[in-house]
Amino acid sequence: MELIKLDISKSGIEIGPELKREAAEANELLHSGKGAGNDFLGWVNLPSSIGAGELEAIKAQAAKLRAKAEVVVCIGIGGSYLGAKAVLDAMSDSFELLRRKHDNPIVIFAGQNISEDYLAEMLGALADYSLAAIVISKSGTTTEPAIAFRIVKEEIERRYGKEDARERIVAITDKARGALKTLATNEGYPTFVIPDNVGGRYSVLTPVGLLPLAVGGVDIDALVGGAREMELASGAGTAFEDNLPAQYAAVRNALYRNGKKIEILGSYEPKLQNINEWWKQLYGESEGKDGKGIYPASVTLTADLHSMGQYIQEGERSMFETIISVLTPDHEVRVNSDADNLDGLNYLAGKRLNEVNKMAELGVCLAHTDGGVPNIRVEIPRIDERSLGALIYFFEKACGISGYMLGVNPFNQPGVEAYKRNMFALLEKPGYEEESKAIKARL
Ligand code: PA5
């Protein structure tokens, strides 16, 4: 079965020869390594180059953490957490936390904010559970995860002592640089390396995503396998007609050039909500620069039809939407017949909810396209590891192609430094004395 189907028939775009040529050239640039940001192309062949030994080492480490802890705190921000969170949520029972018995440790996330309440409440909630942590930072110097890690490390050492903490803490970072690398070496933590040539937002298929996912019970072999299938289906020399990421990249660039500056990603499966968040980072950080870029937004459906639906239908005509459609749900629930029919729902009696959901999707698509919101549909057969792996690679590859078509370097993120400089100056971090004086003068 095809892992991904792309339907651009409701996008209003006819892909002409020029657009095809641009997308095909951008795809080739990713493979030849001659484009901007070419020192960050390690993700392009990543799925096919992950060795069985590497996957085994990740699974072995995951097994150790699983044996030790009921809760594993995964600490990271941006690309160092969004991918794992997205896949874990997609693969988890929506009501896992209500179940009395858990097959897997609960993986929770920290280090993606500096909220005192968040961390205090997390520590409070962890009091009754055995604990382990995975700390992830490519640079090894990011403030948010460093603060969270300091707090979680202290808690683990307080409970179990320094010796046992080494069995409960794993670091994922650069092979040589950064404070986290130094700390992990000094403390003797098991460490996994984030390859130099893979940027944070493209790192979900490295230990950054794979270790927390394996801890959470996700089949990482199948995830990587699905990604590998999409890698091969969009490799160097693939004809545009067969290259789904290239087609998606071409259509969204054509829409952008026609004034559609906002792309809304949505799904009718709430489990995919954090796929939206992962995708927003991937596209926002990759394309939003040099005064250009499609603004990536998201909705969860049908919930947001009752909030954002009005704007999408009738607001400013500057957007298009991309829907991730899941063909088959995992469960079967039908609408039952009711003798009184007071709610008037007997016309649905006997139907599966999925039929109703699919008619909502179709009805919304037609209403929105009638209202001037072009629609792109990305279908996956079901929510499983193989499909998600393919979906991840599909979006990554399309993002690289799309960024090159847009004329930006999709692999840097100079804009994320601006807030850090201000924050460090305001906090009087050593080395920021001049900035500190300057910023205080502005207050
Ligand atoms: O995509 C990126 O490069 C960023 O979003 C990073 O992932 C994020 O800033 C976290 O960086 P680090 O892993 O160095 O702590």
GROMACS .gro file of C-alpha atoms and ligand atoms in nm:
model
  458
    1MET     CA    1   0.000   0.000   0.000
    2GLU     CA    2   0.119   0.350  -0.085
    3LEU     CA    3   0.218   0.522   0.237
    4ILE     CA    4   0.127   0.873   0.130
    5LYS     CA    5  -0.119   1.002  -0.125
    6LEU     CA    6  -0.111   1.365  -0.225
    7ASP     CA    7  -0.420   1.528  -0.373
    8ILE     CA    8  -0.362   1.875  -0.517
    9SER     CA    9  -0.674   1.877  -0.733
   10LYS     CA   10  -0.844   2.129  -0.502
   11SER     CA   11  -0.544   2.361  -0.481
   12GLY     CA   12  -0.640   2.553  -0.793
   13ILE     CA   13  -0.282   2.517  -0.915
   14GLU     CA   14  -0.187   2.372  -1.252
   15ILE     CA   15   0.177   2.276  -1.223
   16GLY     CA   16   0.342   2.399  -1.542
   17PRO     CA   17   0.685   2.307  -1.681
   18GLU     CA   18   0.861   2.600  -1.512
   19LEU     CA   19   0.738   2.505  -1.165
   20LYS     CA   20   0.829   2.140  -1.226
   21ARG     CA   21   1.177   2.242  -1.335
   22GLU     CA   22   1.227   2.461  -1.026
   23ALA     CA   23   1.112   2.186  -0.789
   24ALA     CA   24   1.319   1.920  -0.964
   25GLU     CA   25   1.628   2.144  -0.951
   26ALA     CA   26   1.572   2.212  -0.581
   27ASN     CA   27   1.544   1.837  -0.519
   28GLU     CA   28   1.870   1.777  -0.703
   29LEU     CA   29   2.041   2.054  -0.503
   30LEU     CA   30   1.956   1.868  -0.183
   31HIS     CA   31   2.124   1.559  -0.324
   32SER     CA   32   2.423   1.725  -0.485
   33GLY     CA   33   2.490   1.931  -0.174
   34LYS     CA   34   2.550   2.244  -0.380
   35GLY     CA   35   2.277   2.460  -0.227
   36ALA     CA   36   2.277   2.700   0.067
   37GLY     CA   37   2.322   2.543   0.409
   38ASN     CA   38   2.482   2.234   0.258
   39ASP     CA   39   2.664   2.147   0.579
   40PHE     CA   40   2.322   2.055   0.724
   41LEU     CA   41   2.209   1.794   0.475
   42GLY     CA   42   2.270   1.487   0.690
   43TRP     CA   43   1.895   1.428   0.717
   44VAL     CA   44   1.855   1.371   0.340
   45ASN     CA   45   1.994   1.016   0.347
   46LEU     CA   46   1.945   0.962   0.718
   47PRO     CA   47   1.672   0.693   0.711
   48SER     CA   48   1.868   0.471   0.473
   49SER     CA   49   2.196   0.529   0.653
   50ILE     CA   50   2.088   0.447   1.009
   51GLY     CA   51   2.256   0.119   1.082
   52ALA     CA   52   2.088  -0.173   1.258
   53GLY     CA   53   2.359  -0.143   1.527
   54GLU     CA   54   2.260   0.215   1.602
   55LEU     CA   55   1.894   0.123   1.634
   56GLU     CA   56   1.986  -0.170   1.859
   57ALA     CA   57   2.196   0.058   2.083
   58ILE     CA   58   1.906   0.300   2.116
   59LYS     CA   59   1.663   0.019   2.198
   60ALA     CA   60   1.904  -0.130   2.451
   61GLN     CA   61   1.937   0.206   2.628
   62ALA     CA   62   1.561   0.253   2.616
   63ALA     CA   63   1.514  -0.089   2.777
   64LYS     CA   64   1.741   0.015   3.065
   65LEU     CA   65   1.541   0.331   3.129
   66ARG     CA   66   1.213   0.142   3.096
   67ALA     CA   67   1.330  -0.104   3.360
   68LYS     CA   68   1.425   0.175   3.600
   69ALA     CA   69   1.150   0.433   3.575
   70GLU     CA   70   0.775   0.474   3.564
   71VAL     CA   71   0.819   0.828   3.434
   72VAL     CA   72   1.094   0.948   3.202
   73VAL     CA   73   1.137   1.325   3.176
   74CYS     CA   74   1.253   1.420   2.830
   75ILE     CA   75   1.425   1.758   2.843
   76GLY     CA   76   1.474   1.969   2.530
   77ILE     CA   77   1.329   2.252   2.325
   78GLY     CA   78   1.247   2.315   1.959
   79GLY     CA   79   1.384   2.042   1.740
   80SER     CA   80   1.517   1.869   2.049
   81TYR     CA   81   1.164   1.778   2.162
   82LEU     CA   82   0.887   1.850   1.911
   83GLY     CA   83   0.941   1.542   1.693
   84ALA     CA   84   0.939   1.296   1.983
   85LYS     CA   85   0.634   1.466   2.135
   86ALA     CA   86   0.450   1.459   1.801
   87VAL     CA   87   0.510   1.091   1.730
   88LEU     CA   88   0.456   0.982   2.088
   89ASP     CA   89   0.121   1.158   2.107
   90ALA     CA   90   0.016   1.018   1.772
   91MET     CA   91   0.106   0.663   1.880
   92SER     CA   92  -0.040   0.683   2.230
   93ASP     CA   93  -0.385   0.597   2.352
   94SER     CA   94  -0.559   0.935   2.385
   95PHE     CA   95  -0.652   0.851   2.744
   96GLU     CA   96  -0.335   0.671   2.851
   97LEU     CA   97  -0.308   0.879   3.166
   98LEU     CA   98  -0.647   0.752   3.285
   99ARG     CA   99  -0.551   0.389   3.252
  100ARG     CA  100  -0.450   0.222   3.574
  101LYS     CA  101  -0.194  -0.002   3.409
  102HIS     CA  102   0.064   0.137   3.171
  103ASP     CA  103   0.254  -0.087   2.933
  104ASN     CA  104   0.520   0.179   2.887
  105PRO     CA  105   0.677   0.440   3.110
  106ILE     CA  106   0.503   0.775   3.083
  107VAL     CA  107   0.727   1.013   2.890
  108ILE     CA  108   0.676   1.375   2.989
  109PHE     CA  109   0.851   1.682   2.852
  110ALA     CA  110   1.035   1.967   3.020
  111GLY     CA  111   1.283   2.233   2.917
  112GLN     CA  112   1.057   2.383   2.653
  113ASN     CA  113   0.964   2.674   2.879
  114ILE     CA  114   1.100   2.855   3.185
  115SER     CA  115   0.774   2.847   3.376
  116GLU     CA  116   0.820   2.817   3.751
  117ASP     CA  117   0.471   2.674   3.789
  118TYR     CA  118   0.530   2.412   3.519
  119LEU     CA  119   0.846   2.281   3.682
  120ALA     CA  120   0.713   2.301   4.037
  121GLU     CA  121   0.395   2.117   3.944
  122MET     CA  122   0.597   1.859   3.749
  123LEU     CA  123   0.820   1.784   4.049
  124GLY     CA  124   0.514   1.761   4.270
  125ALA     CA  125   0.343   1.518   4.034
  126LEU     CA  126   0.656   1.304   4.003
  127ALA     CA  127   0.684   1.249   4.377
  128ASP     CA  128   0.514   0.908   4.370
  129TYR     CA  129   0.686   0.772   4.061
  130SER     CA  130   1.027   0.626   3.993
  131LEU     CA  131   1.218   0.860   3.769
  132ALA     CA  132   1.468   0.883   3.484
  133ALA     CA  133   1.561   1.160   3.241
  134ILE     CA  134   1.681   1.212   2.886
  135VAL     CA  135   1.841   1.552   2.830
  136ILE     CA  136   1.873   1.668   2.471
  137SER     CA  137   2.052   1.972   2.335
  138LYS     CA  138   2.257   1.983   2.018
  139SER     CA  139   2.438   2.302   2.109
  140GLY     CA  140   2.448   2.194   2.471
  141THR     CA  141   2.407   2.554   2.576
  142THR     CA  142   2.034   2.626   2.541
  143THR     CA  143   1.904   2.799   2.853
  144GLU     CA  144   1.557   2.647   2.886
  145PRO     CA  145   1.661   2.280   2.889
  146ALA     CA  146   1.975   2.359   3.092
  147ILE     CA  147   1.761   2.507   3.371
  148ALA     CA  148   1.513   2.218   3.363
  149PHE     CA  149   1.794   1.965   3.363
  150ARG     CA  150   1.967   2.123   3.660
  151ILE     CA  151   1.642   2.086   3.856
  152VAL     CA  152   1.559   1.730   3.741
  153LYS     CA  153   1.920   1.615   3.788
  154GLU     CA  154   1.916   1.741   4.146
  155GLU     CA  155   1.589   1.558   4.211
  156ILE     CA  156   1.724   1.231   4.067
  157GLU     CA  157   2.049   1.258   4.264
  158ARG     CA  158   1.861   1.346   4.582
  159ARG     CA  159   1.645   1.037   4.548
  160TYR     CA  160   1.889   0.780   4.416
  161GLY     CA  161   2.238   0.918   4.475
  162LYS     CA  162   2.498   1.010   4.215
  163GLU     CA  163   2.591   0.650   4.136
  164ASP     CA  164   2.241   0.536   4.045
  165ALA     CA  165   2.174   0.868   3.870
  166ARG     CA  166   2.419   0.749   3.603
  167GLU     CA  167   2.180   0.464   3.528
  168ARG     CA  168   1.887   0.703   3.505
  169ILE     CA  169   2.016   0.996   3.304
  170VAL     CA  170   2.103   0.986   2.935
  171ALA     CA  171   2.242   1.284   2.742
  172ILE     CA  172   2.196   1.344   2.369
  173THR     CA  173   2.420   1.617   2.238
  174ASP     CA  174   2.707   1.714   2.009
  175LYS     CA  175   2.995   1.468   1.987
  176ALA     CA  176   3.249   1.714   2.127
  177ARG     CA  177   3.117   2.064   2.197
  178GLY     CA  178   2.894   2.235   2.452
  179ALA     CA  179   2.832   2.245   2.823
  180LEU     CA  180   2.605   1.941   2.814
  181LYS     CA  181   2.877   1.730   2.653
  182THR     CA  182   3.125   1.836   2.922
  183LEU     CA  183   2.872   1.773   3.196
  184ALA     CA  184   2.777   1.430   3.059
  185THR     CA  185   3.142   1.328   3.028
  186ASN     CA  186   3.226   1.448   3.380
  187GLU     CA  187   2.923   1.278   3.534
  188GLY     CA  188   2.967   0.958   3.330
  189TYR     CA  189   2.621   0.960   3.169
  190PRO     CA  190   2.552   0.737   2.871
  191THR     CA  191   2.554   0.966   2.568
  192PHE     CA  192   2.417   0.960   2.215
  193VAL     CA  193   2.546   1.191   1.946
  194ILE     CA  194   2.346   1.429   1.729
  195PRO     CA  195   2.527   1.430   1.395
  196ASP     CA  196   2.693   1.760   1.308
  197ASN     CA  197   2.516   1.777   0.974
  198VAL     CA  198   2.162   1.736   1.107
  199GLY     CA  199   1.991   2.048   1.239
  200GLY     CA  200   1.752   2.037   1.533
  201ARG     CA  201   1.428   2.051   1.338
  202TYR     CA  202   1.543   1.770   1.108
  203SER     CA  203   1.662   1.549   1.394
  204VAL     CA  204   1.360   1.339   1.489
  205LEU     CA  205   1.505   1.032   1.317
  206THR     CA  206   1.832   1.058   1.513
  207PRO     CA  207   1.860   0.954   1.882
  208VAL     CA  208   1.694   1.292   1.960
  209GLY     CA  209   1.359   1.146   1.860
  210LEU     CA  210   1.432   0.775   1.856
  211LEU     CA  211   1.543   0.728   2.218
  212PRO     CA  212   1.240   0.895   2.383
  213LEU     CA  213   1.015   0.716   2.134
  214ALA     CA  214   1.168   0.377   2.207
  215VAL     CA  215   1.127   0.447   2.580
  216GLY     CA  216   0.761   0.526   2.515
  217GLY     CA  217   0.708   0.193   2.337
  218VAL     CA  218   0.714   0.318   1.977
  219ASP     CA  219   0.848   0.075   1.716
  220ILE     CA  220   1.143   0.280   1.592
  221ASP     CA  221   1.242   0.023   1.329
  222ALA     CA  222   0.905   0.068   1.161
  223LEU     CA  223   0.925   0.447   1.195
  224VAL     CA  224   1.265   0.459   1.028
  225GLY     CA  225   1.146   0.202   0.773
  226GLY     CA  226   0.855   0.424   0.668
  227ALA     CA  227   1.087   0.723   0.637
  228ARG     CA  228   1.325   0.513   0.430
  229GLU     CA  229   1.045   0.424   0.188
  230MET     CA  230   0.969   0.794   0.136
  231GLU     CA  231   1.340   0.874   0.104
  232LEU     CA  232   1.373   0.620  -0.177
  233ALA     CA  233   1.053   0.744  -0.342
  234SER     CA  234   1.188   1.098  -0.365
  235GLY     CA  235   1.557   1.036  -0.421
  236ALA     CA  236   1.793   1.199  -0.671
  237GLY     CA  237   1.661   1.178  -1.024
  238THR     CA  238   1.303   1.091  -0.924
  239ALA     CA  239   1.065   1.220  -1.192
  240PHE     CA  240   0.856   1.513  -1.069
  241GLU     CA  241   0.539   1.313  -1.143
  242ASP     CA  242   0.649   1.049  -0.889
  243ASN     CA  243   0.806   1.284  -0.636
  244LEU     CA  244   0.538   1.373  -0.382
  245PRO     CA  245   0.751   1.608  -0.166
  246ALA     CA  246   0.852   1.799  -0.481
  247GLN     CA  247   0.486   1.829  -0.584
  248TYR     CA  248   0.380   1.957  -0.243
  249ALA     CA  249   0.669   2.206  -0.241
  250ALA     CA  250   0.580   2.326  -0.592
  251VAL     CA  251   0.211   2.378  -0.512
  252ARG     CA  252   0.270   2.567  -0.189
  253ASN     CA  253   0.524   2.795  -0.359
  254ALA     CA  254   0.281   2.860  -0.644
  255LEU     CA  255   0.012   2.948  -0.391
  256TYR     CA  256   0.253   3.178  -0.206
  257ARG     CA  257   0.337   3.357  -0.527
  258ASN     CA  258  -0.039   3.401  -0.582
  259GLY     CA  259  -0.070   3.585  -0.250
  260LYS     CA  260  -0.151   3.294  -0.021
  261LYS     CA  261   0.089   3.380   0.259
  262ILE     CA  262  -0.048   3.152   0.531
  263GLU     CA  263  -0.065   2.774   0.528
  264ILE     CA  264  -0.291   2.606   0.781
  265LEU     CA  265  -0.209   2.244   0.857
  266GLY     CA  266  -0.498   2.048   1.000
  267SER     CA  267  -0.624   1.702   1.070
  268TYR     CA  268  -0.947   1.542   1.177
  269GLU     CA  269  -0.752   1.319   1.419
  270PRO     CA  270  -0.670   1.505   1.742
  271LYS     CA  271  -0.379   1.269   1.806
  272LEU     CA  272  -0.198   1.446   1.525
  273GLN     CA  273  -0.218   1.787   1.693
  274ASN     CA  274   0.150   1.779   1.784
  275ILE     CA  275   0.246   1.679   1.432
  276ASN     CA  276   0.115   2.028   1.356
  277GLU     CA  277   0.352   2.175   1.616
  278TRP     CA  278   0.650   1.981   1.480
  279TRP     CA  279   0.558   2.088   1.123
  280LYS     CA  280   0.522   2.453   1.228
  281GLN     CA  281   0.875   2.457   1.363
  282LEU     CA  282   1.011   2.276   1.058
  283TYR     CA  283   0.856   2.519   0.811
  284GLY     CA  284   0.863   2.835   1.022
  285GLU     CA  285   1.231   2.811   1.108
  286SER     CA  286   1.329   2.689   0.765
  287GLU     CA  287   1.141   2.941   0.551
  288GLY     CA  288   1.069   3.249   0.762
  289LYS     CA  289   1.369   3.467   0.682
  290ASP     CA  290   1.493   3.742   0.453
  291GLY     CA  291   1.147   3.900   0.479
  292LYS     CA  292   0.991   3.596   0.310
  293GLY     CA  293   0.811   3.273   0.388
  294ILE     CA  294   0.470   3.114   0.421
  295TYR     CA  295   0.343   3.155   0.778
  296PRO     CA  296   0.270   2.806   0.913
  297ALA     CA  297  -0.047   2.789   1.121
  298SER     CA  298  -0.255   2.495   1.235
  299VAL     CA  299  -0.600   2.376   1.335
  300THR     CA  300  -0.737   2.062   1.493
  301LEU     CA  301  -1.063   1.954   1.341
  302THR     CA  302  -1.351   1.950   1.373
  303ALA     CA  303  -1.292   2.139   1.702
  304ASP     CA  304  -1.147   2.450   1.543
  305LEU     CA  305  -1.428   2.479   1.289
  306HIS     CA  306  -1.616   2.618   1.587
  307SER     CA  307  -1.352   2.883   1.648
  308MET     CA  308  -1.122   2.947   1.351
  309GLY     CA  309  -1.372   2.808   1.098
  310GLN     CA  310  -1.540   3.145   1.059
  311TYR     CA  311  -1.213   3.320   0.977
  312ILE     CA  312  -1.100   3.051   0.738
  313GLN     CA  313  -1.435   3.061   0.555
  314GLU     CA  314  -1.478   3.437   0.533
  315GLY     CA  315  -1.176   3.624   0.668
  316GLU     CA  316  -0.889   3.775   0.473
  317ARG     CA  317  -0.821   3.563   0.163
  318SER     CA  318  -0.452   3.507   0.226
  319MET     CA  319  -0.445   3.141   0.325
  320PHE     CA  320  -0.455   2.787   0.199
  321GLU     CA  321  -0.489   2.467   0.395
  322THR     CA  322  -0.318   2.131   0.400
  323ILE     CA  323  -0.509   1.847   0.554
  324ILE     CA  324  -0.348   1.528   0.685
  325SER     CA  325  -0.622   1.275   0.628
  326VAL     CA  326  -0.611   0.934   0.796
  327LEU     CA  327  -0.783   0.669   0.585
  328THR     CA  328  -0.860   0.407   0.849
  329PRO     CA  329  -0.896   0.453   1.224
  330ASP     CA  330  -0.776   0.187   1.465
  331HIS     CA  331  -1.110   0.141   1.635
  332GLU     CA  332  -1.469   0.098   1.528
  333VAL     CA  333  -1.753   0.298   1.684
  334ARG     CA  334  -2.097   0.325   1.527
  335VAL     CA  335  -2.385   0.562   1.593
  336ASN     CA  336  -2.661   0.361   1.757
  337SER     CA  337  -3.031   0.386   1.681
  338ASP     CA  338  -3.252   0.547   1.945
  339ALA     CA  339  -3.623   0.478   1.978
  340ASP     CA  340  -3.710   0.837   2.071
  341ASN     CA  341  -3.464   1.004   1.834
  342LEU     CA  342  -3.495   1.326   2.033
  343ASP     CA  343  -3.154   1.439   1.910
  344GLY     CA  344  -3.257   1.372   1.550
  345LEU     CA  345  -2.951   1.157   1.485
  346ASN     CA  346  -3.124   0.842   1.364
  347TYR     CA  347  -3.034   0.931   1.006
  348LEU     CA  348  -2.679   0.838   1.108
  349ALA     CA  349  -2.776   0.515   1.285
  350GLY     CA  350  -2.545   0.228   1.193
  351LYS     CA  351  -2.279   0.453   1.043
  352ARG     CA  352  -1.924   0.444   1.167
  353LEU     CA  353  -1.799   0.772   1.314
  354ASN     CA  354  -1.526   0.761   1.054
  355GLU     CA  355  -1.788   0.797   0.779
  356VAL     CA  356  -1.926   1.105   0.953
  357ASN     CA  357  -1.572   1.241   1.006
  358LYS     CA  358  -1.488   1.189   0.640
  359MET     CA  359  -1.805   1.369   0.528
  360ALA     CA  360  -1.712   1.657   0.758
  361GLU     CA  361  -1.369   1.665   0.593
  362LEU     CA  362  -1.516   1.662   0.242
  363GLY     CA  363  -1.782   1.919   0.326
  364VAL     CA  364  -1.527   2.152   0.482
  365CYS     CA  365  -1.290   2.112   0.187
  366LEU     CA  366  -1.565   2.207  -0.059
  367ALA     CA  367  -1.686   2.498   0.158
  368HIS     CA  368  -1.336   2.634   0.206
  369THR     CA  369  -1.236   2.602  -0.159
  370ASP     CA  370  -1.566   2.772  -0.254
  371GLY     CA  371  -1.466   3.044  -0.006
  372GLY     CA  372  -1.126   3.097  -0.173
  373VAL     CA  373  -0.911   2.875   0.050
  374PRO     CA  374  -0.723   2.627  -0.169
  375ASN     CA  375  -0.688   2.277  -0.029
  376ILE     CA  376  -0.405   2.024  -0.038
  377ARG     CA  377  -0.474   1.676   0.097
  378VAL     CA  378  -0.206   1.444   0.232
  379GLU     CA  379  -0.348   1.100   0.304
  380ILE     CA  380  -0.187   0.835   0.521
  381PRO     CA  381  -0.337   0.486   0.549
  382ARG     CA  382  -0.350   0.484   0.929
  383ILE     CA  383  -0.175   0.627   1.231
  384ASP     CA  384   0.110   0.383   1.274
  385GLU     CA  385   0.487   0.404   1.287
  386ARG     CA  386   0.545   0.325   0.920
  387SER     CA  387   0.301   0.593   0.800
  388LEU     CA  388   0.433   0.850   1.045
  389GLY     CA  389   0.791   0.782   0.938
  390ALA     CA  390   0.692   0.837   0.577
  391LEU     CA  391   0.499   1.151   0.669
  392ILE     CA  392   0.795   1.295   0.860
  393TYR     CA  393   1.032   1.242   0.571
  394PHE     CA  394   0.772   1.369   0.322
  395PHE     CA  395   0.747   1.700   0.511
  396GLU     CA  396   1.123   1.727   0.568
  397LYS     CA  397   1.206   1.669   0.202
  398ALA     CA  398   0.933   1.904   0.086
  399CYS     CA  399   1.060   2.169   0.327
  400GLY     CA  400   1.413   2.153   0.187
  401ILE     CA  401   1.283   2.172  -0.171
  402SER     CA  402   1.038   2.448  -0.084
  403GLY     CA  403   1.301   2.657   0.093
  404TYR     CA  404   1.529   2.642  -0.209
  405MET     CA  405   1.238   2.734  -0.438
  406LEU     CA  406   1.169   3.031  -0.211
  407GLY     CA  407   1.532   3.138  -0.237
  408VAL     CA  408   1.628   3.105   0.129
  409ASN     CA  409   1.872   2.888   0.321
  410PRO     CA  410   1.629   2.641   0.482
  411PHE     CA  411   1.888   2.512   0.727
  412ASN     CA  412   1.985   2.811   0.937
  413GLN     CA  413   1.786   3.005   1.198
  414PRO     CA  414   1.969   3.333   1.263
  415GLY     CA  415   1.648   3.493   1.391
  416VAL     CA  416   1.624   3.278   1.702
  417GLU     CA  417   1.934   3.443   1.847
  418ALA     CA  418   1.780   3.790   1.888
  419TYR     CA  419   1.570   3.710   2.194
  420LYS     CA  420   1.855   3.517   2.355
  421ARG     CA  421   2.090   3.819   2.337
  422ASN     CA  422   1.829   4.038   2.507
  423MET     CA  423   1.749   3.779   2.772
  424PHE     CA  424   2.116   3.723   2.856
  425ALA     CA  425   2.176   4.099   2.869
  426LEU     CA  426   1.879   4.147   3.100
  427LEU     CA  427   1.995   3.861   3.323
  428GLU     CA  428   2.352   4.000   3.325
  429LYS     CA  429   2.508   3.682   3.195
  430PRO     CA  430   2.890   3.704   3.211
  431GLY     CA  431   3.016   3.824   2.872
  432TYR     CA  432   2.709   4.040   2.808
  433GLU     CA  433   2.820   4.346   3.009
  434GLU     CA  434   2.799   4.591   2.716
  435GLU     CA  435   2.464   4.457   2.593
  436SER     CA  436   2.343   4.470   2.951
  437LYS     CA  437   2.420   4.839   2.983
  438ALA     CA  438   2.266   4.915   2.645
  439ILE     CA  439   1.945   4.725   2.705
  440LYS     CA  440   1.896   4.869   3.055
  441ALA     CA  441   1.929   5.217   2.909
  442ARG     CA  442   1.626   5.139   2.693
  443LEU     CA  443   1.399   5.042   2.984
  444PA5     O1  444   1.585   2.358   1.479
  444PA5     C1  445   1.668   2.407   1.556
  444PA5     O2  446   1.787   2.407   1.529
  444PA5     C2  447   1.627   2.469   1.687
  444PA5     O3  448   1.491   2.479   1.702
  444PA5     C3  449   1.683   2.386   1.801
  444PA5     O4  450   1.635   2.256   1.790
  444PA5     C4  451   1.646   2.443   1.937
  444PA5     O5  452   1.682   2.578   1.944
  444PA5     C5  453   1.716   2.367   2.048
  444PA5     O6  454   1.854   2.374   2.031
  444PA5     P1  455   1.952   2.279   2.109
  444PA5     O7  456   1.924   2.138   2.069
  444PA5     O8  457   2.088   2.323   2.065
  444PA5     O9  458   1.930   2.300   2.256
   0.00000   0.00000   0.00000
